Amino acid sequence: MNKGTLIILAGPSGSGKDTVMKELFKLLPDLKFSISSITRDMREGEVNGEKYNFITREEFESMIENKQLLEYNVYCGNYYGTPKAPVEKAIAEGKEILIEIDVNGAEEVRKNCTDYFSVFIMPPSFEVLRERLVGRGTDKMEVIEKRLEEAKAEMARANEFDYIVVNDDLMTAVQNFKTIIEAERCKSDRIL
Ligand code: 5GP
């Protein structure tokens, strides 16, 4: 049996991470997904418990205090964190679990975990990113500006990741991500 592993996925808001992930899970249905706990307001169309558990700041701070998070970060004024238990369970069962987090969270995971590899989804350009964020119409202009600032800082740290997948053409990006996961499965230290 292959050993379990954590797949860290990061990339700026608007890089198309969610769409890439959705397609990837269709091709690799055994992959587990880590549901983050977050304190931002729910957007239209989001379902509690699907990608995120929407909780209060008090609930989040109690998770921090009780050491129930693998990592967490404050992003644009809200808490985002990865609950520890489901990740540990998946790895113990020899599964692959994907955590979609920001670059600071990724740095924290690298410090605390050994069984992982990391992938950064890169938009084709900063201009395309701006167009996507404005075009999706889910955030106010001032939030978009904040997200663009974060995006610039995140893109400057792409070299901290093991792999970079450029999301220019969606299905090429998905295929590249799948190939990375399949190659990682053949690594000797995942098998022996
Ligand atoms: P959004 O509000 O657009 O859903 O997410 C904002 C940012 O938070 C994204 O970069 C996303 O990857 C990141 N994020 C989502 N879940 C987590 C998490 O559990 N931990 C950390 N550190 N970042 C997260």
PDB file of C-alpha atoms and ligand atoms in Angstrom:
ATOM      1  CA  MET A   1       0.000   0.000   0.000  1.00  0.00           C
ATOM      2  CA  ASN A   2       1.204   3.503  -0.793  1.00  0.00           C
ATOM      3  CA  LYS A   3       1.869   5.723   2.210  1.00  0.00           C
ATOM      4  CA  GLY A   4      -0.571   8.546   2.787  1.00  0.00           C
ATOM      5  CA  THR A   5       0.386  12.079   1.911  1.00  0.00           C
ATOM      6  CA  LEU A   6      -0.726  15.632   2.203  1.00  0.00           C
ATOM      7  CA  ILE A   7      -1.056  17.611  -1.016  1.00  0.00           C
ATOM      8  CA  ILE A   8      -0.687  21.313  -0.354  1.00  0.00           C
ATOM      9  CA  LEU A   9      -2.408  23.441  -2.985  1.00  0.00           C
ATOM     10  CA  ALA A  10      -2.012  27.213  -3.027  1.00  0.00           C
ATOM     11  CA  GLY A  11      -2.383  30.006  -5.507  1.00  0.00           C
ATOM     12  CA  PRO A  12      -3.826  33.488  -5.473  1.00  0.00           C
ATOM     13  CA  SER A  13      -7.510  34.241  -5.291  1.00  0.00           C
ATOM     14  CA  GLY A  14      -8.727  34.171  -8.906  1.00  0.00           C
ATOM     15  CA  SER A  15      -6.060  31.747 -10.134  1.00  0.00           C
ATOM     16  CA  GLY A  16      -8.782  29.188 -10.799  1.00  0.00           C
ATOM     17  CA  LYS A  17      -7.810  26.788  -7.989  1.00  0.00           C
ATOM     18  CA  ASP A  18     -11.404  25.782  -7.296  1.00  0.00           C
ATOM     19  CA  THR A  19     -12.169  24.973 -10.920  1.00  0.00           C
ATOM     20  CA  VAL A  20      -8.926  23.026 -11.317  1.00  0.00           C
ATOM     21  CA  MET A  21      -9.733  21.097  -8.121  1.00  0.00           C
ATOM     22  CA  LYS A  22     -13.265  20.301  -9.225  1.00  0.00           C
ATOM     23  CA  GLU A  23     -12.010  18.752 -12.472  1.00  0.00           C
ATOM     24  CA  LEU A  24      -9.168  16.952 -10.690  1.00  0.00           C
ATOM     25  CA  PHE A  25     -11.563  15.264  -8.238  1.00  0.00           C
ATOM     26  CA  LYS A  26     -13.565  13.934 -11.196  1.00  0.00           C
ATOM     27  CA  LEU A  27     -10.409  12.247 -12.528  1.00  0.00           C
ATOM     28  CA  LEU A  28      -9.086  11.082  -9.133  1.00  0.00           C
ATOM     29  CA  PRO A  29     -12.181  10.264  -7.072  1.00  0.00           C
ATOM     30  CA  ASP A  30     -10.213   8.576  -4.258  1.00  0.00           C
ATOM     31  CA  LEU A  31      -8.504  11.809  -3.360  1.00  0.00           C
ATOM     32  CA  LYS A  32      -9.720  13.262  -0.040  1.00  0.00           C
ATOM     33  CA  PHE A  33     -10.390  16.953   0.477  1.00  0.00           C
ATOM     34  CA  SER A  34      -9.755  18.842   3.691  1.00  0.00           C
ATOM     35  CA  ILE A  35     -12.676  21.111   4.637  1.00  0.00           C
ATOM     36  CA  SER A  36     -11.314  24.323   6.150  1.00  0.00           C
ATOM     37  CA  SER A  37     -12.935  26.175   9.035  1.00  0.00           C
ATOM     38  CA  ILE A  38     -13.304  29.869   8.256  1.00  0.00           C
ATOM     39  CA  THR A  39     -14.906  33.000   9.723  1.00  0.00           C
ATOM     40  CA  ARG A  40     -15.665  35.036   6.582  1.00  0.00           C
ATOM     41  CA  ASP A  41     -19.269  35.588   5.470  1.00  0.00           C
ATOM     42  CA  MET A  42     -20.742  32.941   3.215  1.00  0.00           C
ATOM     43  CA  ARG A  43     -20.886  33.946  -0.460  1.00  0.00           C
ATOM     44  CA  GLU A  44     -23.926  33.337  -2.596  1.00  0.00           C
ATOM     45  CA  GLY A  45     -23.892  29.746  -3.823  1.00  0.00           C
ATOM     46  CA  GLU A  46     -21.606  28.460  -1.075  1.00  0.00           C
ATOM     47  CA  VAL A  47     -22.856  25.542   1.022  1.00  0.00           C
ATOM     48  CA  ASN A  48     -21.788  25.132   4.642  1.00  0.00           C
ATOM     49  CA  GLY A  49     -19.734  21.955   5.065  1.00  0.00           C
ATOM     50  CA  GLU A  50     -18.917  21.558   1.360  1.00  0.00           C
ATOM     51  CA  LYS A  51     -15.613  23.409   0.898  1.00  0.00           C
ATOM     52  CA  TYR A  52     -15.703  25.339   4.157  1.00  0.00           C
ATOM     53  CA  ASN A  53     -17.230  25.089   7.597  1.00  0.00           C
ATOM     54  CA  PHE A  54     -18.397  28.615   8.377  1.00  0.00           C
ATOM     55  CA  ILE A  55     -17.875  29.258  12.071  1.00  0.00           C
ATOM     56  CA  THR A  56     -17.746  32.232  14.462  1.00  0.00           C
ATOM     57  CA  ARG A  57     -14.540  33.923  15.618  1.00  0.00           C
ATOM     58  CA  GLU A  58     -15.187  32.542  19.121  1.00  0.00           C
ATOM     59  CA  GLU A  59     -15.464  29.000  17.785  1.00  0.00           C
ATOM     60  CA  PHE A  60     -12.308  29.492  15.722  1.00  0.00           C
ATOM     61  CA  GLU A  61     -10.350  30.888  18.659  1.00  0.00           C
ATOM     62  CA  SER A  62     -11.421  27.937  20.778  1.00  0.00           C
ATOM     63  CA  MET A  63     -10.055  25.586  18.051  1.00  0.00           C
ATOM     64  CA  ILE A  64      -6.738  27.465  18.212  1.00  0.00           C
ATOM     65  CA  GLU A  65      -6.653  27.211  21.987  1.00  0.00           C
ATOM     66  CA  ASN A  66      -7.428  23.484  21.914  1.00  0.00           C
ATOM     67  CA  LYS A  67      -4.714  22.876  19.289  1.00  0.00           C
ATOM     68  CA  GLN A  68      -7.257  21.421  16.840  1.00  0.00           C
ATOM     69  CA  LEU A  69      -5.752  23.130  13.802  1.00  0.00           C
ATOM     70  CA  LEU A  70      -2.884  21.931  11.654  1.00  0.00           C
ATOM     71  CA  GLU A  71      -2.352  25.520  10.511  1.00  0.00           C
ATOM     72  CA  TYR A  72      -4.303  28.741  10.321  1.00  0.00           C
ATOM     73  CA  ASN A  73      -3.942  32.242   8.979  1.00  0.00           C
ATOM     74  CA  VAL A  74      -5.719  35.584   8.918  1.00  0.00           C
ATOM     75  CA  TYR A  75      -6.569  36.502   5.329  1.00  0.00           C
ATOM     76  CA  CYS A  76      -8.252  39.836   4.521  1.00  0.00           C
ATOM     77  CA  GLY A  77      -9.387  40.118   8.157  1.00  0.00           C
ATOM     78  CA  ASN A  78     -10.855  36.618   8.533  1.00  0.00           C
ATOM     79  CA  TYR A  79      -9.553  33.400  10.034  1.00  0.00           C
ATOM     80  CA  TYR A  80      -8.944  30.383   7.769  1.00  0.00           C
ATOM     81  CA  GLY A  81      -7.670  27.097   9.207  1.00  0.00           C
ATOM     82  CA  THR A  82      -7.196  23.379   8.535  1.00  0.00           C
ATOM     83  CA  PRO A  83      -8.686  21.043  11.159  1.00  0.00           C
ATOM     84  CA  LYS A  84      -6.012  18.563  12.239  1.00  0.00           C
ATOM     85  CA  ALA A  85      -8.041  15.368  12.881  1.00  0.00           C
ATOM     86  CA  PRO A  86      -9.307  14.593   9.322  1.00  0.00           C
ATOM     87  CA  VAL A  87      -5.810  15.124   7.890  1.00  0.00           C
ATOM     88  CA  GLU A  88      -4.179  12.814  10.421  1.00  0.00           C
ATOM     89  CA  LYS A  89      -6.878  10.185   9.858  1.00  0.00           C
ATOM     90  CA  ALA A  90      -6.456  10.229   6.050  1.00  0.00           C
ATOM     91  CA  ILE A  91      -2.676   9.919   6.265  1.00  0.00           C
ATOM     92  CA  ALA A  92      -2.902   7.092   8.812  1.00  0.00           C
ATOM     93  CA  GLU A  93      -5.211   5.264   6.364  1.00  0.00           C
ATOM     94  CA  GLY A  94      -2.693   5.640   3.525  1.00  0.00           C
ATOM     95  CA  LYS A  95      -4.836   8.152   1.621  1.00  0.00           C
ATOM     96  CA  GLU A  96      -3.937  11.343  -0.192  1.00  0.00           C
ATOM     97  CA  ILE A  97      -5.589  14.443   1.221  1.00  0.00           C
ATOM     98  CA  LEU A  98      -5.591  17.780  -0.543  1.00  0.00           C
ATOM     99  CA  ILE A  99      -5.512  20.975   1.498  1.00  0.00           C
ATOM    100  CA  GLU A 100      -6.203  24.217  -0.316  1.00  0.00           C
ATOM    101  CA  ILE A 101      -4.569  27.000   1.682  1.00  0.00           C
ATOM    102  CA  ASP A 102      -2.702  30.296   1.293  1.00  0.00           C
ATOM    103  CA  VAL A 103       1.101  30.628   1.129  1.00  0.00           C
ATOM    104  CA  ASN A 104       1.463  31.437   4.840  1.00  0.00           C
ATOM    105  CA  GLY A 105      -0.545  28.363   5.780  1.00  0.00           C
ATOM    106  CA  ALA A 106       1.626  26.318   3.410  1.00  0.00           C
ATOM    107  CA  GLU A 107       4.744  27.555   5.185  1.00  0.00           C
ATOM    108  CA  GLU A 108       3.312  26.487   8.540  1.00  0.00           C
ATOM    109  CA  VAL A 109       2.451  23.009   7.231  1.00  0.00           C
ATOM    110  CA  ARG A 110       5.973  22.552   5.869  1.00  0.00           C
ATOM    111  CA  LYS A 111       7.346  23.261   9.349  1.00  0.00           C
ATOM    112  CA  ASN A 112       4.993  20.822  11.086  1.00  0.00           C
ATOM    113  CA  CYS A 113       4.608  17.941   8.631  1.00  0.00           C
ATOM    114  CA  THR A 114       6.881  15.541   6.778  1.00  0.00           C
ATOM    115  CA  ASP A 115       4.606  13.656   4.377  1.00  0.00           C
ATOM    116  CA  TYR A 116       3.594  16.262   1.845  1.00  0.00           C
ATOM    117  CA  PHE A 117       4.282  17.833  -1.522  1.00  0.00           C
ATOM    118  CA  SER A 118       3.162  21.270  -2.625  1.00  0.00           C
ATOM    119  CA  VAL A 119       1.668  22.700  -5.795  1.00  0.00           C
ATOM    120  CA  PHE A 120       1.153  26.355  -6.705  1.00  0.00           C
ATOM    121  CA  ILE A 121      -1.491  27.318  -9.251  1.00  0.00           C
ATOM    122  CA  MET A 122      -0.258  30.333 -11.179  1.00  0.00           C
ATOM    123  CA  PRO A 123      -2.513  32.566 -13.285  1.00  0.00           C
ATOM    124  CA  PRO A 124      -1.087  33.269 -16.775  1.00  0.00           C
ATOM    125  CA  SER A 125      -0.558  36.924 -15.774  1.00  0.00           C
ATOM    126  CA  PHE A 126      -1.494  39.494 -13.165  1.00  0.00           C
ATOM    127  CA  GLU A 127      -3.792  41.201 -15.700  1.00  0.00           C
ATOM    128  CA  VAL A 128      -5.742  38.003 -16.304  1.00  0.00           C
ATOM    129  CA  LEU A 129      -6.075  37.605 -12.530  1.00  0.00           C
ATOM    130  CA  ARG A 130      -7.520  41.108 -12.175  1.00  0.00           C
ATOM    131  CA  GLU A 131     -10.000  40.448 -15.015  1.00  0.00           C
ATOM    132  CA  ARG A 132     -11.107  37.169 -13.404  1.00  0.00           C
ATOM    133  CA  LEU A 133     -11.613  38.720  -9.959  1.00  0.00           C
ATOM    134  CA  VAL A 134     -13.591  41.664 -11.316  1.00  0.00           C
ATOM    135  CA  GLY A 135     -15.505  39.421 -13.736  1.00  0.00           C
ATOM    136  CA  ARG A 136     -16.689  36.882 -11.165  1.00  0.00           C
ATOM    137  CA  GLY A 137     -18.506  39.704  -9.330  1.00  0.00           C
ATOM    138  CA  THR A 138     -18.496  38.020  -5.909  1.00  0.00           C
ATOM    139  CA  ASP A 139     -16.614  40.752  -4.035  1.00  0.00           C
ATOM    140  CA  LYS A 140     -16.784  44.535  -3.671  1.00  0.00           C
ATOM    141  CA  MET A 141     -14.090  46.601  -5.426  1.00  0.00           C
ATOM    142  CA  GLU A 142     -12.238  47.371  -2.173  1.00  0.00           C
ATOM    143  CA  VAL A 143     -12.117  43.638  -1.327  1.00  0.00           C
ATOM    144  CA  ILE A 144     -10.870  42.904  -4.861  1.00  0.00           C
ATOM    145  CA  GLU A 145      -8.061  45.463  -4.414  1.00  0.00           C
ATOM    146  CA  LYS A 146      -7.063  43.787  -1.124  1.00  0.00           C
ATOM    147  CA  ARG A 147      -7.142  40.361  -2.798  1.00  0.00           C
ATOM    148  CA  LEU A 148      -4.975  41.661  -5.668  1.00  0.00           C
ATOM    149  CA  GLU A 149      -2.418  42.943  -3.175  1.00  0.00           C
ATOM    150  CA  GLU A 150      -2.373  39.531  -1.483  1.00  0.00           C
ATOM    151  CA  ALA A 151      -2.119  37.874  -4.900  1.00  0.00           C
ATOM    152  CA  LYS A 152       0.998  39.843  -5.823  1.00  0.00           C
ATOM    153  CA  ALA A 153       2.676  38.841  -2.565  1.00  0.00           C
ATOM    154  CA  GLU A 154       1.626  35.192  -3.021  1.00  0.00           C
ATOM    155  CA  MET A 155       2.890  35.004  -6.614  1.00  0.00           C
ATOM    156  CA  ALA A 156       6.282  36.307  -5.469  1.00  0.00           C
ATOM    157  CA  ARG A 157       6.525  33.228  -3.226  1.00  0.00           C
ATOM    158  CA  ALA A 158       5.676  30.583  -5.837  1.00  0.00           C
ATOM    159  CA  ASN A 159       9.294  29.369  -5.715  1.00  0.00           C
ATOM    160  CA  GLU A 160       8.634  27.939  -2.218  1.00  0.00           C
ATOM    161  CA  PHE A 161       6.511  25.219  -3.838  1.00  0.00           C
ATOM    162  CA  ASP A 162       7.629  21.885  -5.278  1.00  0.00           C
ATOM    163  CA  TYR A 163       5.567  22.359  -8.454  1.00  0.00           C
ATOM    164  CA  ILE A 164       3.992  25.240 -10.360  1.00  0.00           C
ATOM    165  CA  VAL A 165       0.965  24.640 -12.577  1.00  0.00           C
ATOM    166  CA  VAL A 166       0.108  27.568 -14.857  1.00  0.00           C
ATOM    167  CA  ASN A 167      -3.645  27.838 -15.311  1.00  0.00           C
ATOM    168  CA  ASP A 168      -3.878  29.255 -18.804  1.00  0.00           C
ATOM    169  CA  ASP A 169      -5.845  26.443 -20.394  1.00  0.00           C
ATOM    170  CA  LEU A 170      -7.998  24.719 -17.721  1.00  0.00           C
ATOM    171  CA  MET A 171      -7.769  21.108 -18.923  1.00  0.00           C
ATOM    172  CA  THR A 172      -4.001  21.352 -19.495  1.00  0.00           C
ATOM    173  CA  ALA A 173      -3.608  22.614 -15.924  1.00  0.00           C
ATOM    174  CA  VAL A 174      -5.794  19.770 -14.601  1.00  0.00           C
ATOM    175  CA  GLN A 175      -3.853  17.184 -16.595  1.00  0.00           C
ATOM    176  CA  ASN A 176      -0.524  18.555 -15.345  1.00  0.00           C
ATOM    177  CA  PHE A 177      -1.711  18.461 -11.751  1.00  0.00           C
ATOM    178  CA  LYS A 178      -2.908  14.845 -12.202  1.00  0.00           C
ATOM    179  CA  THR A 179       0.463  13.874 -13.698  1.00  0.00           C
ATOM    180  CA  ILE A 180       2.262  15.374 -10.690  1.00  0.00           C
ATOM    181  CA  ILE A 181       0.109  13.350  -8.276  1.00  0.00           C
ATOM    182  CA  GLU A 182       0.672  10.158 -10.273  1.00  0.00           C
ATOM    183  CA  ALA A 183       4.443  10.716 -10.407  1.00  0.00           C
ATOM    184  CA  GLU A 184       4.513  11.376  -6.661  1.00  0.00           C
ATOM    185  CA  ARG A 185       2.776   7.999  -6.126  1.00  0.00           C
ATOM    186  CA  CYS A 186       5.793   6.302  -7.735  1.00  0.00           C
ATOM    187  CA  LYS A 187       8.374   7.882  -5.439  1.00  0.00           C
ATOM    188  CA  SER A 188      10.350   5.225  -3.609  1.00  0.00           C
ATOM    189  CA  ASP A 189       9.714   6.711  -0.187  1.00  0.00           C
ATOM    190  CA  ARG A 190       5.953   6.526  -0.781  1.00  0.00           C
ATOM    191  CA  ILE A 191       6.230   2.827  -1.601  1.00  0.00           C
ATOM    192  CA  LEU A 192       9.033   1.364   0.543  1.00  0.00           C
TER     193      LEU A 192
HETATM  194  P1  5GP B   1     -11.563  32.582  -0.299  1.00  0.00           P
HETATM  195  O1  5GP B   1     -12.083  33.604   0.679  1.00  0.00           O
HETATM  196  O2  5GP B   1     -11.349  33.171  -1.665  1.00  0.00           O
HETATM  197  O3  5GP B   1     -12.394  31.335  -0.325  1.00  0.00           O
HETATM  198  O4  5GP B   1     -10.117  32.128   0.205  1.00  0.00           O
HETATM  199  C1  5GP B   1      -9.134  33.090   0.464  1.00  0.00           C
HETATM  200  C2  5GP B   1      -7.784  32.424   0.637  1.00  0.00           C
HETATM  201  O5  5GP B   1      -7.762  31.590   1.794  1.00  0.00           O
HETATM  202  C3  5GP B   1      -7.365  31.521  -0.524  1.00  0.00           C
HETATM  203  O6  5GP B   1      -6.035  31.831  -0.888  1.00  0.00           O
HETATM  204  C4  5GP B   1      -7.464  30.137   0.053  1.00  0.00           C
HETATM  205  O7  5GP B   1      -6.528  29.268  -0.544  1.00  0.00           O
HETATM  206  C5  5GP B   1      -7.115  30.385   1.482  1.00  0.00           C
HETATM  207  N1  5GP B   1      -7.576  29.320   2.391  1.00  0.00           N
HETATM  208  C6  5GP B   1      -8.667  28.541   2.284  1.00  0.00           C
HETATM  209  N2  5GP B   1      -8.722  27.662   3.300  1.00  0.00           N
HETATM  210  C7  5GP B   1      -7.633  27.882   4.066  1.00  0.00           C
HETATM  211  C8  5GP B   1      -7.113  27.276   5.241  1.00  0.00           C
HETATM  212  O8  5GP B   1      -7.655  26.342   5.815  1.00  0.00           O
HETATM  213  N3  5GP B   1      -5.942  27.779   5.730  1.00  0.00           N
HETATM  214  C9  5GP B   1      -5.288  28.800   5.139  1.00  0.00           C
HETATM  215  N4  5GP B   1      -4.143  29.201   5.692  1.00  0.00           N
HETATM  216  N5  5GP B   1      -5.743  29.401   4.023  1.00  0.00           N
HETATM  217  C10 5GP B   1      -6.902  28.949   3.491  1.00  0.00           C
END
